[in-house]
Amino acid sequence: MATPSNDKAPWQQADPPTGELQREEPVWTGLLPAVVPAEPAHDDEHDHGRPGEPGGAGPRRAPGRTGGGSRAVGADEAAGDDDPDAEARRRAALRRDAVADEPRLPRLQQVFLVLVLPLALLAAAVRVVATPLFLWAEYHRPGFPADAYGFSTEERMVFGSYGLDYVMNWAPSGFLGGLQDTDGAQLFLSSEVAHMTDVKIVLQSALAVVAVLALLGIVSSLYLRAKAPGAASGALFFGSWLTVALLVALAVAAVLGWQQFFALFHSLFFSDGSWTFRASDTLIRLYPTQFWMDAAIAVAGLALLGALAVMAATWPTAFRRHRALDRVRRRQELKRRLAGR
């Protein structure tokens, strides 16, 4: 007869009744596998029968005494002046601490991992796209619109690289404001430099925050892997699906109305009027609408590949479930040994 499972995580399972052999049946409940442990455990406080009863452990002897009631050789030196009752209380406290070694806030940490994964994948994709390699690929790909006001591909690469470098470093505004074209005129207007400065602050701040969150996520994953086997992989698996759903929603919004999507995105981070320019301005000539559409597609594609990789690495196969459950059993056995069972 099949053993019914419960809704607890593996590390929260109660010990089965004494003498009842149960068969392990892994199932999925939410993010985590849940099974009834295969090996019964005996509570140190209750598994001692009375003296003379079948299965009873008999009277417990004080440390340092032999079966005849006399103190063992060398016991006086080992015990010293310690109070036997205090020593017993200390050992009982150590046993309780060993048995109560549970992960702290495992569900909260799982939710944190689920939410951090999409942010980390999107931030990594943005950082990959914001490189000279993508800029070169865009300017040299067939079908990319030429500059109607006279910039050659080589000039675009030079000036476009300056703009890209400016948003990724902490150079002062003169890094862009001091550039001049072949006629000696100022290349970027003050309004364009101000907008690129805003982009620099928003982009670098967002990348720094996500980097900190990703680092905390790595620490949380390692902690859950040690304390609650299967919890971190379950959260990352769910987070990969959340990333895919988010990318699909953003793609639908962009396809249905790119201009509205682009304007809404900018209005979230920049004040009105600070990010609109004329077609003859340098920023529009270097980064036309097609450039931003291609960049958005590249970011979404890279984030999707990352989500699929995480999904494949954490897919709840039978092998991974049983490996997690095996770690749970080893951990429970270690705790029973620490408790002196």
PDB file of C-alpha atoms in Angstrom, residues 28 30-31 113-119 121 232-250 303-317 320:
ATOM      1  CA  TRP A  28       6.289  17.662  -5.698  1.00  0.00           C
ATOM      2  CA  GLY A  30       4.946  23.628  -4.658  1.00  0.00           C
ATOM      3  CA  LEU A  31       8.629  24.358  -5.140  1.00  0.00           C
ATOM      4  CA  LEU A 113      15.671  33.734  -5.347  1.00  0.00           C
ATOM      5  CA  VAL A 114      12.595  33.588  -7.583  1.00  0.00           C
ATOM      6  CA  LEU A 115      12.465  37.396  -7.839  1.00  0.00           C
ATOM      7  CA  VAL A 116      16.220  37.966  -8.146  1.00  0.00           C
ATOM      8  CA  LEU A 117      16.788  35.560 -11.022  1.00  0.00           C
ATOM      9  CA  PRO A 118      14.887  37.572 -13.703  1.00  0.00           C
ATOM     10  CA  LEU A 119      16.629  40.775 -12.600  1.00  0.00           C
ATOM     11  CA  LEU A 121      19.477  37.622 -16.161  1.00  0.00           C
ATOM     12  CA  ALA A 232      17.398  26.413  -3.977  1.00  0.00           C
ATOM     13  CA  SER A 233      17.042  24.408  -7.203  1.00  0.00           C
ATOM     14  CA  GLY A 234      13.255  24.474  -6.872  1.00  0.00           C
ATOM     15  CA  ALA A 235      13.257  28.253  -6.451  1.00  0.00           C
ATOM     16  CA  LEU A 236      15.607  28.795  -9.399  1.00  0.00           C
ATOM     17  CA  PHE A 237      13.468  26.501 -11.560  1.00  0.00           C
ATOM     18  CA  PHE A 238      10.384  28.548 -10.744  1.00  0.00           C
ATOM     19  CA  GLY A 239      12.352  31.781 -11.283  1.00  0.00           C
ATOM     20  CA  SER A 240      13.385  30.657 -14.771  1.00  0.00           C
ATOM     21  CA  TRP A 241       9.729  30.172 -15.689  1.00  0.00           C
ATOM     22  CA  LEU A 242       8.932  33.599 -14.240  1.00  0.00           C
ATOM     23  CA  THR A 243      11.679  35.077 -16.433  1.00  0.00           C
ATOM     24  CA  VAL A 244      10.211  33.468 -19.550  1.00  0.00           C
ATOM     25  CA  ALA A 245       6.717  34.740 -18.695  1.00  0.00           C
ATOM     26  CA  LEU A 246       8.062  38.250 -18.085  1.00  0.00           C
ATOM     27  CA  LEU A 247       9.949  38.273 -21.385  1.00  0.00           C
ATOM     28  CA  VAL A 248       6.874  37.094 -23.271  1.00  0.00           C
ATOM     29  CA  ALA A 249       4.774  39.861 -21.703  1.00  0.00           C
ATOM     30  CA  LEU A 250       7.350  42.524 -22.567  1.00  0.00           C
ATOM     31  CA  ALA A 303      17.948  36.653 -21.038  1.00  0.00           C
ATOM     32  CA  LEU A 304      15.809  33.894 -22.548  1.00  0.00           C
ATOM     33  CA  LEU A 305      18.878  31.749 -23.204  1.00  0.00           C
ATOM     34  CA  GLY A 306      19.982  32.278 -19.607  1.00  0.00           C
ATOM     35  CA  ALA A 307      16.538  31.329 -18.291  1.00  0.00           C
ATOM     36  CA  LEU A 308      16.477  28.177 -20.414  1.00  0.00           C
ATOM     37  CA  ALA A 309      19.949  27.228 -19.162  1.00  0.00           C
ATOM     38  CA  VAL A 310      18.866  27.638 -15.532  1.00  0.00           C
ATOM     39  CA  MET A 311      15.679  25.707 -16.259  1.00  0.00           C
ATOM     40  CA  ALA A 312      17.626  22.822 -17.756  1.00  0.00           C
ATOM     41  CA  ALA A 313      20.081  22.800 -14.848  1.00  0.00           C
ATOM     42  CA  THR A 314      17.309  22.689 -12.215  1.00  0.00           C
ATOM     43  CA  TRP A 315      14.647  20.638 -13.998  1.00  0.00           C
ATOM     44  CA  PRO A 316      13.067  18.362 -11.325  1.00  0.00           C
ATOM     45  CA  THR A 317      14.114  15.017 -12.748  1.00  0.00           C
ATOM     46  CA  ARG A 320      17.809  15.220  -8.919  1.00  0.00           C
TER      47      ARG A 320
END
